[in-house]
Every structure is written in C-alpha cells, then in structure tokens.
Amino acid sequence: MKRPLFHFALRLFYLSWLATLVVIPIQPAAAQDSATATNDVFLPLVAGGSGAAPAGLYTQISARVAQMCGATGLNQICYVNGTVELTNAGGANFSHPGDIADLIDGARISVASTGATLEQLSIAWLRLRAYAGAPDQGLNLLLFGNVEITDLALFTTDADLEKPTTLPSLHLASIPIDGVAALGSSGVVVTNPAEEELLSLTVNNAAITLGSTALIEATPGAEMKVTMANGASRTEAGGGESTAVQNQQVSVPLDGNGNATGTPTTARELTDDEFLEQMLDELLQKLRDNIALANRALERLNLATDRCIAGQARYIYNVLYWSRVIERTPGVKPLLNKTLLAQAYSRAANCLSFEVVFDSTVQTTHPDLRMTSHLNMAGMPVQFLLDGRFIAINHSLDYLSYEYVPSASCGAIQPSRTAGELEMDNAALEIVGNRVRVATTLRVAQQPTDFATITCPPAPPLVVGQQHWVSVFYHLHEAEWQKPDPSFRFSDWKYLGGENFAETIVVRNITEGGFTFDATTYLILVHTPVK
C-alpha cells in the first residue's frame, strides 16, 4: 500500500526538476551553466518570451524621418528617401537624405515611388507654419508614394488671417503605386504635434482643422479622402462641414483640376477590411474604446472653456470646435454622460460672453452748412449658446455730440438731441478655417432724434436739421439695411482673437446735389467671460 505513495513522490520530484530546467534559460547568462544555456529544448522558450515583432512600415518611415530631419524648420522641406523633386525659385536638387530646403509660395513638390518597401518608397517631410495662439506652431506633412503638391501658399504672419483662404494652402494629387494592392499607398500624413492647439490648412480648396493626425489622399476628378488616425478633424468645403474622429473618414468631391466641388460627406466608420489592407499598417489602429474617445472630446471642450473663462479669448475657437465635434460627429454624443455634457455646455456659455460696442459718426457738408451727429452704444451684453441661440439686452444709443453750423446765422442756435435704443436682432459665431466669423444684425428699436432751433427775433423760432443721423446713416448703409425693418446686418468682421475679439469698420462717402455725406461706423465685439 506504500508503493503508490512512493511512485507519486518520485513523479512529483521529477516534475519539479523539469520545472527548474524550464526556468534556467531566462536567468541572467552569468548564472547559467554553459551546457544548459545551449540546450535546444529551451531556446524556443527564450525566443518566444523576449523577442519583438518586426517594426511595421510606418514605424520604419517615422524612424528614418526622426533620424534625417530633426533640423527641419518651419516652412521647410526635408528629403528623406527615393525620388523627390522640388521646384522653387531657381529650382532645388536633393543629393543626400537629410537635405533641407526653404519653401516659397508657388513651390511644386513631386514624389515618385517604385514599390511598397522602405527602400522603394520616396518620402519627403514638410513643416508648414500655421496660425495658433502660441507662437511658432506648425503642421508636419509626411509625403509618401506617388504625390504631387502644387500651388503652395505659406502662412508667414498673423496678417495672413485676413486673406480669404486659410493658410497654409496647397493642391494635392496622389496616385496609388503600380503593383501595390494595399490601400493608402500614396498620400500625405498630416500631424498636428501641438496637443492643445487646433491647426488648420487648406487642401484642394477644402479647409481642414486638426487636433490630431490624418491621412489625406486626393484623386482629381473623383474625391479627396480624409481618414483620421487619431484625435478629431473638421473639414469644410462648398458651404458645408463634416467632423470626424479616430477610425472615421470624410470625403470631398473633386473636379478634374483637383478643386473641391461640393460639401464633405458625413463621417463614416472604416470597415475591418480597410484596416487590414492599409499599407501603413501601424498608422491606422482599430479603436477599442469608443467611450474613451467621446470623453476625450468632452475633456478638450472643458479645457478650452477653462482657458477661455480665464481670459484667453483665442480659446473661443476651441470651444466652438469641440462642441461641433460632439454634436456633429456620428457616434460621439450618445456615449457621453448627459449630466456632464449639460454642465459643460452651461459653462461654455460663460466663455461665449461679450459686449458689443457701437460707434457712429455721420456728417453733412455744404458750402453754406455743416452738420455732425456722433452716437455711441457703450456695451450691449450678448451671450452665445452652443445650440446657436443668443441672449442680448437692449442698450441705449447715446449722443456724444450734435452740431448744426451754418455759414451765417441771424441768431442763436440751440441743438437738441434724444437718445435712441438698439437691440440685437440676430447674431452668430461660426468657425471658418482657422478663425471665428462673426455676424450681427442690430435693430434700431427706438430712433434717436436730433435737430437745431434758430432764434431770430422777432421771427418765430425755426427748427432745422431734423433727423440728421437717421437720414444719413440709413442712406449710407443701404447695403446693410434689412428693409423695410430698421435693422442693419454687419457680417464683414475682422477676427482679432484677443479681448477685442473682432471688429468691423464701415466708411462711406457720397456727394449728391452739392451736399457731401460721410459716415463712419465702428463696431467692436469685446470678450467679457463670466468667471
């Protein structure tokens, strides 16, 4: 009866001894016996436990860029690999990987590849300056495969914000590499390396704003595809916009010249096959946690709101951007906690708080007469909501001065004036490219009155110059006048981005029947966050 126990003990000892042999190969080499260390039985265990999978193509490309192009400055190009041609003023030749050249407006870049391995790919690396609140911010562009860039227009100073096109701007054409079946064999990987900034550029007349990384492919005569590798994007073209997050794609129709001809499509999810068939296999990773992605958008909204309320008015753009990502990107808003979202939107309204300052001077001149009316509205409170509504409080329109000065007078002149009142009839804040567009419609809820009384005894007093401001202002603001209502729409605001967030100045002058009429209207949108 004791023999089975003896056999069991032997087997237990034998198994324990085998276990010690399995552990030996993963000990430090100095602790191993030479005979044991070369035992073929244990080598597969060592290899399986410590070996790493080969780096993917995108990782290899990124490593080469990091090795070759660390000294690349803003608005410069770095030659990485293969056949890359740059046509600048006077031309430019690349002879060695790591060569760097300055970019200029109108530059043309051509990249041509023969295959899908690292050595067959042609690669260029660009850093393009973009507008941001922080200085010296830029987008990184990785050109690979078969790509051509034309009509390059650079962003150099903040004065470029006044240009109608969001800069930097370029035209892109990408052609799949012959014999390569994988998706995404040619294109541009655009990366915004500034985690807390939103940077914009224009590609094929479509403005794209990124807080992230996107793969852009463009086929003239067909479409441009913006595929999100991470983060979020906003694409606008043809009067429409579309937002997307990681693993989603937006398309824009292109004509034969590569120009956007319509609005972007609603973002769609990539299919499993599209993930598996990507040439840059490590660039696009299938997202596993959609809730975390949605919460990240909410976190970015709250961060932008905090900074905006603290007085950094440029983050108004970020607040509007992230609210649109939440509202307009498929699959994001339903994943968010409704209470937390409502709290975030309520706080965002504290950021979107302003005062409108209105100042108007009109003047009439004639060889025998000069009249001047100067009115001012010190600050009308306006608060915008993220759903497009606004709240405003009517404000008095006060006279700063009124003058009636004839070339000659028979007696005393007594000017009279009565304040009016303005109300906000309509108002909107919209993000367009890399700036915020402001539009307001002010209604003259109560007309101001002005006139002069000339007393020349024994004649009765003579009332002259009635309704001077109303007559001249309405006449010289025909373009803004929303007839027949006494409302005036001002949409040509200049984006400033500071405490004086935006302004518009309208200067008009006409001469009729010997009289010259002048009007200068000045509006300022002053940021007044509620802390």
XYZ file of C-alpha atoms in Angstrom:
531
model
C 0.000 0.000 0.000
C 3.002 2.329 0.354
C 4.359 1.836 -3.185
C 1.855 4.172 -4.886
C 2.846 6.931 -2.497
C 6.483 6.293 -3.326
C 5.741 6.432 -7.051
C 3.725 9.638 -6.573
C 6.620 11.222 -4.685
C 9.030 10.261 -7.447
C 6.758 11.744 -10.091
C 6.369 14.964 -8.088
C 10.153 15.249 -7.706
C 10.607 14.589 -11.417
C 8.107 17.299 -12.409
C 9.715 19.766 -10.008
C 13.118 19.034 -11.528
C 11.749 19.655 -15.043
C 10.277 22.948 -13.884
C 13.685 24.123 -12.705
C 15.094 23.345 -16.144
C 12.420 25.495 -17.803
C 13.273 28.474 -15.589
C 17.032 28.260 -16.121
C 17.177 29.722 -19.669
C 15.546 33.027 -18.668
C 18.026 33.683 -15.867
C 20.948 36.059 -16.493
C 23.636 34.493 -18.668
C 26.219 34.707 -15.902
C 24.076 32.467 -13.722
C 23.632 29.791 -16.389
C 25.716 26.688 -16.857
C 27.198 26.611 -20.360
C 25.759 23.186 -21.111
C 22.296 24.259 -20.011
C 22.451 27.591 -21.882
C 22.920 25.865 -25.229
C 20.223 23.294 -24.709
C 17.995 23.336 -27.802
C 14.971 22.332 -25.750
C 14.848 25.718 -24.041
C 15.831 28.126 -26.850
C 12.305 28.409 -28.256
C 11.061 29.425 -24.826
C 13.695 32.151 -24.633
C 12.899 33.463 -28.107
C 9.163 33.407 -27.504
C 9.439 35.271 -24.220
C 11.759 38.121 -25.183
C 11.617 38.576 -28.972
C 9.820 41.603 -30.527
C 7.736 41.670 -33.693
C 9.408 43.395 -36.668
C 8.646 47.104 -36.938
C 5.895 47.977 -39.400
C 6.392 50.216 -42.426
C 5.012 53.352 -40.774
C 7.303 52.869 -37.778
C 10.278 52.421 -40.107
C 9.376 55.598 -42.008
C 8.932 57.555 -38.783
C 12.301 56.374 -37.500
C 14.023 57.454 -40.703
C 12.359 60.869 -40.602
C 13.441 61.317 -36.980
C 16.991 60.331 -37.916
C 17.283 62.527 -41.001
C 15.058 65.559 -40.453
C 15.458 66.751 -36.877
C 16.809 70.124 -38.020
C 13.868 70.945 -40.310
C 12.424 74.382 -39.562
C 9.029 75.889 -40.260
C 8.198 76.314 -43.957
C 10.987 73.939 -44.934
C 11.184 70.549 -46.652
C 13.477 67.650 -45.755
C 14.477 64.974 -48.263
C 14.135 61.505 -46.718
C 14.228 58.849 -49.408
C 13.864 57.989 -53.096
C 12.873 60.408 -55.854
C 11.754 63.805 -54.580
C 11.712 66.916 -56.770
C 11.239 70.456 -55.508
C 10.562 73.309 -57.898
C 11.255 76.556 -56.090
C 12.504 79.827 -57.490
C 15.652 78.748 -59.316
C 14.956 75.062 -58.601
C 16.432 72.812 -55.941
C 18.234 69.478 -56.013
C 18.446 66.891 -53.251
C 21.574 64.769 -53.169
C 21.607 63.218 -49.700
C 18.932 62.095 -47.225
C 18.532 64.837 -44.653
C 18.991 67.677 -47.163
C 16.762 70.627 -46.207
C 15.434 73.437 -48.397
C 13.272 76.508 -47.796
C 9.777 76.566 -49.245
C 8.260 79.549 -51.027
C 4.816 80.437 -52.341
C 4.117 78.607 -55.576
C 6.525 75.747 -54.872
C 5.851 72.402 -56.539
C 6.817 69.083 -54.931
C 6.794 65.725 -56.692
C 7.353 62.341 -55.007
C 7.546 59.159 -57.127
C 7.886 55.587 -55.795
C 8.529 52.182 -57.363
C 7.224 49.884 -54.634
C 5.938 49.470 -51.104
C 9.119 48.641 -49.188
C 11.030 51.290 -47.287
C 13.794 51.340 -49.889
C 11.327 51.566 -52.795
C 9.284 54.372 -51.278
C 10.017 58.017 -51.952
C 9.472 60.201 -48.899
C 9.594 63.906 -48.060
C 8.929 65.688 -44.778
C 7.459 69.198 -44.583
C 6.853 71.530 -41.675
C 4.331 74.259 -42.526
C 3.702 77.184 -40.211
C 0.050 77.514 -39.173
C -1.916 80.053 -37.172
C -2.160 79.395 -33.439
C -2.359 81.366 -30.240
C 1.076 80.072 -29.247
C 3.985 81.248 -31.425
C 5.882 79.122 -33.941
C 3.343 76.337 -34.376
C 3.302 74.172 -37.475
C 1.820 71.120 -39.134
C 4.022 68.176 -40.091
C 3.362 66.681 -43.526
C 4.747 63.274 -44.495
C 4.622 62.808 -48.282
C 4.982 59.220 -49.490
C 4.209 57.053 -52.509
C 3.265 58.974 -55.659
C 2.314 62.503 -54.657
C 2.318 65.906 -56.292
C 1.816 69.199 -54.466
C 1.225 72.423 -56.390
C 0.048 75.979 -55.686
C 1.673 76.049 -52.267
C 0.793 79.188 -50.279
C 2.515 79.661 -46.931
C 1.337 81.167 -43.667
C 4.016 83.586 -42.506
C 2.456 86.179 -40.157
C -0.837 86.767 -38.347
C -1.678 89.308 -41.059
C -2.371 86.290 -43.297
C -5.550 85.726 -41.264
C -7.154 88.490 -43.320
C -6.726 86.525 -46.534
C -9.854 84.722 -47.761
C -8.117 81.328 -47.924
C -6.970 79.553 -44.781
C -3.187 79.269 -44.957
C -1.098 77.227 -45.460
C -2.796 76.102 -48.640
C -1.914 73.570 -51.328
C -3.271 71.367 -54.088
C -2.688 67.636 -53.682
C -2.830 64.732 -56.117
C -1.937 61.188 -55.058
C -1.730 58.126 -57.316
C -1.534 54.549 -55.957
C 1.798 52.823 -56.568
C 1.733 50.433 -59.538
C 1.547 46.815 -58.464
C 0.677 47.639 -54.840
C -2.746 46.327 -53.862
C -2.725 47.746 -50.332
C -4.877 50.762 -49.538
C -3.275 54.114 -48.806
C -0.088 53.509 -50.801
C 0.229 57.221 -51.658
C -0.803 60.316 -49.773
C 0.070 62.792 -47.067
C 0.047 62.103 -43.342
C -0.722 65.440 -41.668
C 0.101 65.693 -37.978
C -0.590 68.475 -35.519
C 2.147 67.984 -32.893
C 0.739 70.696 -30.590
C -1.575 68.684 -28.356
C -3.617 71.611 -27.065
C -3.720 73.695 -30.248
C -6.004 73.378 -33.261
C -4.176 73.980 -36.533
C -5.700 74.438 -39.980
C -4.688 74.209 -43.616
C -6.435 74.228 -46.980
C -6.125 71.229 -49.295
C -7.768 71.393 -52.723
C -9.886 74.368 -51.575
C -11.215 72.459 -48.560
C -10.260 73.840 -45.139
C -9.200 71.126 -42.687
C -8.657 71.725 -38.969
C -6.819 69.096 -36.960
C -6.118 68.407 -33.329
C -4.609 65.123 -34.345
C -3.251 63.043 -37.249
C -4.955 62.365 -40.578
C -4.143 60.530 -43.801
C -5.182 62.590 -46.834
C -5.488 61.070 -50.309
C -6.707 63.011 -53.355
C -7.704 61.835 -56.829
C -8.582 64.735 -59.183
C -11.852 64.069 -60.952
C -13.013 61.817 -58.118
C -12.593 62.643 -54.438
C -10.331 63.586 -51.571
C -10.411 61.326 -48.516
C -9.527 62.496 -45.003
C -9.022 59.467 -42.755
C -8.481 60.030 -39.049
C -5.620 58.106 -37.436
C -6.309 59.703 -34.056
C -7.997 62.718 -32.498
C -10.602 64.742 -34.376
C -10.925 66.868 -37.504
C -13.266 69.344 -39.142
C -13.443 69.582 -42.939
C -15.314 72.384 -44.672
C -15.971 72.871 -48.375
C -18.761 74.090 -50.613
C -20.550 75.818 -47.749
C -20.783 72.622 -45.678
C -18.760 70.947 -42.970
C -18.152 67.498 -41.525
C -16.403 66.422 -38.344
C -14.690 63.084 -37.780
C -12.842 61.223 -35.053
C -10.404 58.323 -34.964
C -11.201 55.485 -37.410
C -13.615 57.649 -39.413
C -13.312 59.002 -42.938
C -14.740 62.062 -44.704
C -14.781 62.502 -48.488
C -14.922 65.673 -50.595
C -15.796 65.563 -54.334
C -13.108 66.957 -56.664
C -13.244 68.213 -60.236
C -10.655 67.365 -62.870
C -8.353 70.122 -61.597
C -8.492 68.787 -58.062
C -10.745 71.532 -56.682
C -13.498 70.760 -54.195
C -16.869 70.859 -55.953
C -19.269 70.073 -53.136
C -19.766 69.607 -49.435
C -17.972 66.937 -47.375
C -19.745 63.660 -46.710
C -20.869 62.694 -43.237
C -18.085 60.794 -41.491
C -18.245 57.011 -41.800
C -16.517 54.239 -39.867
C -13.734 52.315 -41.581
C -14.500 48.661 -42.199
C -12.425 45.797 -40.809
C -11.115 45.065 -44.308
C -9.966 48.667 -44.703
C -7.893 48.359 -41.540
C -6.333 45.085 -42.651
C -5.486 46.314 -46.151
C -3.668 49.548 -45.235
C -0.085 49.817 -46.456
C 0.857 51.941 -43.436
C -0.427 49.239 -41.131
C 0.584 50.938 -37.882
C -0.848 54.354 -38.747
C -4.487 53.295 -38.509
C -5.255 51.242 -35.413
C -8.773 49.970 -34.817
C -10.248 51.772 -31.836
C -11.357 49.554 -28.975
C -12.825 52.117 -26.578
C -15.319 54.480 -28.206
C -16.475 55.823 -24.846
C -12.938 56.948 -24.003
C -12.749 58.766 -27.341
C -16.038 60.575 -26.706
C -14.937 61.519 -23.190
C -11.695 62.869 -24.615
C -13.681 65.300 -26.779
C -15.603 66.427 -23.690
C -12.343 66.876 -21.763
C -10.949 69.050 -24.547
C -14.127 71.145 -24.523
C -13.842 71.670 -20.761
C -10.150 72.536 -21.025
C -10.849 75.111 -23.734
C -13.684 76.562 -21.637
C -11.427 76.875 -18.576
C -8.822 78.808 -20.526
C -11.408 80.961 -22.238
C -13.063 81.918 -18.938
C -9.610 82.735 -17.575
C -9.376 85.431 -20.249
C -7.667 83.651 -23.153
C -10.125 84.677 -25.842
C -8.429 82.665 -28.591
C -9.844 79.505 -26.975
C -13.314 80.584 -28.097
C -12.362 78.870 -31.354
C -11.540 75.649 -29.491
C -14.817 75.755 -27.564
C -16.788 76.060 -30.797
C -14.667 73.361 -32.462
C -15.039 70.703 -29.778
C -18.749 71.372 -29.353
C -19.181 70.715 -33.075
C -17.158 67.519 -32.836
C -19.507 66.344 -30.085
C -22.705 67.434 -31.823
C -21.972 66.554 -35.439
C -19.711 63.502 -35.402
C -21.592 60.209 -35.730
C -21.457 58.076 -32.600
C -19.926 60.594 -30.176
C -22.720 62.419 -28.323
C -24.784 59.305 -27.395
C -21.775 57.899 -25.498
C -21.444 60.901 -23.184
C -22.990 61.290 -19.751
C -25.945 63.645 -20.271
C -25.472 65.444 -16.962
C -21.767 66.072 -17.545
C -22.454 67.255 -21.087
C -25.152 69.683 -19.915
C -22.764 71.073 -17.301
C -20.036 71.512 -19.925
C -22.389 73.345 -22.285
C -23.608 75.607 -19.491
C -20.035 76.574 -18.579
C -19.188 77.115 -22.255
C -21.825 79.860 -22.385
C -19.791 81.698 -19.726
C -16.914 81.686 -22.189
C -19.079 82.956 -25.055
C -19.981 86.200 -23.293
C -19.377 89.572 -24.967
C -20.278 93.223 -25.128
C -20.993 94.949 -28.433
C -19.687 98.492 -28.747
C -21.296 100.589 -31.494
C -19.991 103.987 -32.560
C -21.349 106.024 -35.472
C -20.465 109.439 -36.838
C -22.332 110.980 -39.763
C -21.619 114.342 -41.333
C -23.216 116.534 -43.969
C -21.216 119.334 -45.571
C -22.182 122.097 -47.988
C -20.607 125.458 -48.742
C -23.277 127.031 -46.532
C -23.724 124.330 -43.874
C -22.085 121.607 -41.792
C -23.974 119.088 -39.619
C -22.414 116.348 -37.494
C -24.037 113.634 -35.355
C -21.918 111.328 -33.200
C -23.658 108.468 -31.350
C -22.326 105.647 -29.210
C -23.578 102.475 -27.555
C -21.109 101.749 -24.765
C -21.607 97.997 -24.445
C -24.574 95.743 -25.185
C -24.293 92.420 -23.273
C -24.546 89.390 -25.583
C -24.136 85.752 -24.607
C -23.978 82.979 -27.191
C -25.167 79.430 -26.556
C -23.719 76.330 -28.175
C -27.041 75.474 -29.814
C -26.851 78.624 -31.957
C -29.108 80.818 -29.838
C -28.043 84.021 -28.127
C -29.194 86.251 -25.287
C -28.862 90.037 -25.547
C -30.071 93.046 -23.588
C -31.212 96.214 -25.370
C -28.943 99.177 -24.837
C -29.305 102.923 -25.207
C -27.777 104.683 -28.208
C -26.499 107.948 -26.787
C -25.380 111.165 -28.429
C -21.800 112.160 -27.807
C -22.290 115.292 -29.886
C -24.571 117.013 -32.377
C -23.653 120.141 -34.305
C -25.532 122.353 -36.747
C -23.173 125.006 -38.119
C -24.425 127.288 -40.932
C -22.069 129.662 -42.699
C -24.132 132.529 -41.301
C -26.962 132.851 -38.803
C -29.356 135.593 -37.816
C -29.449 134.469 -34.208
C -28.668 131.858 -31.568
C -28.610 128.160 -32.484
C -29.793 125.610 -29.924
C -29.055 121.922 -30.748
C -31.401 119.277 -29.345
C -30.999 115.517 -29.207
C -32.738 112.487 -27.737
C -31.083 109.095 -27.263
C -32.300 106.039 -29.121
C -32.077 102.327 -28.396
C -30.504 99.365 -30.184
C -31.388 95.700 -29.890
C -29.666 92.582 -31.192
C -31.968 91.160 -33.839
C -29.653 88.308 -34.817
C -26.124 87.138 -34.009
C -23.882 84.191 -34.819
C -20.406 82.854 -34.114
C -19.101 80.379 -36.695
C -15.674 78.842 -37.142
C -14.353 79.193 -40.676
C -10.958 77.694 -41.368
C -8.610 78.953 -38.661
C -10.712 81.855 -37.388
C -14.112 82.747 -35.960
C -16.610 84.509 -38.201
C -18.945 86.984 -36.513
C -22.271 88.195 -37.888
C -24.672 90.558 -36.142
C -27.903 92.303 -37.025
C -28.639 95.415 -34.976
C -32.132 96.833 -34.934
C -32.919 100.461 -34.167
C -35.626 99.719 -31.614
C -36.063 103.407 -30.825
C -34.831 106.031 -33.239
C -32.597 108.788 -31.892
C -33.692 112.305 -32.766
C -31.681 115.440 -33.389
C -32.494 118.935 -34.610
C -31.489 122.561 -34.126
C -33.570 125.611 -33.248
C -32.549 129.011 -34.639
C -33.952 132.019 -32.828
C -34.046 135.295 -34.798
C -36.470 137.732 -33.105
C -38.980 138.943 -33.911
C -39.458 135.911 -36.208
C -40.670 132.714 -34.519
C -38.036 130.033 -33.756
C -37.015 127.964 -36.781
C -36.461 124.188 -36.415
C -33.858 122.810 -38.850
C -31.750 119.701 -39.421
C -34.321 117.221 -38.139
C -33.393 113.521 -38.010
C -29.905 114.121 -39.340
C -28.335 110.892 -38.019
C -31.250 108.682 -39.065
C -31.386 110.182 -42.561
C -27.676 109.940 -43.328
C -26.994 106.620 -41.548
C -29.845 104.821 -43.301
C -28.903 106.318 -46.660
C -25.223 105.363 -46.473
C -25.888 101.878 -45.083
C -28.192 100.684 -47.837
C -26.031 97.551 -48.221
C -26.593 96.554 -44.582
C -30.192 97.748 -44.254
C -32.686 94.882 -43.950
C -35.608 96.786 -45.464
C -38.287 97.610 -44.516
C -37.305 96.780 -40.939
C -34.937 99.292 -39.287
C -32.286 96.558 -38.928
C -28.711 96.533 -40.185
C -26.655 93.392 -40.731
C -22.890 93.582 -40.216
C -21.098 90.416 -41.341
C -17.696 91.637 -42.510
C -15.985 91.459 -39.125
C -12.229 91.270 -38.756
C -11.164 88.459 -36.434
C -8.671 89.671 -33.804
C -8.800 86.860 -31.242
C -7.928 88.983 -28.204
C -10.006 90.830 -25.603
C -11.234 92.928 -28.509
C -12.287 89.732 -30.186
C -13.495 91.142 -33.505
C -14.189 94.483 -35.120
C -15.766 95.929 -38.204
C -15.385 99.422 -39.637
C -17.689 100.753 -42.344
C -16.687 104.017 -44.037
C -18.979 105.537 -46.667
C -18.965 108.793 -48.655
C -21.200 110.175 -51.400
C -21.896 113.577 -52.948
C -25.389 114.468 -54.147
C -26.866 117.824 -55.196
C -23.953 119.814 -53.825
C -24.079 118.049 -50.436
C -21.390 115.612 -49.269
C -22.436 112.873 -46.863
C -19.918 110.914 -44.777
C -20.464 108.054 -42.355
C -18.047 106.063 -40.218
C -19.462 103.126 -38.264
C -17.290 101.212 -35.851
C -18.316 98.001 -34.029
C -16.228 96.041 -31.532
C -17.041 92.659 -30.009
C -15.387 92.738 -26.582
C -14.837 89.432 -24.793
C -16.275 89.562 -21.255
C -16.184 85.992 -19.886
C -18.225 85.206 -16.797
C -15.814 83.899 -14.161
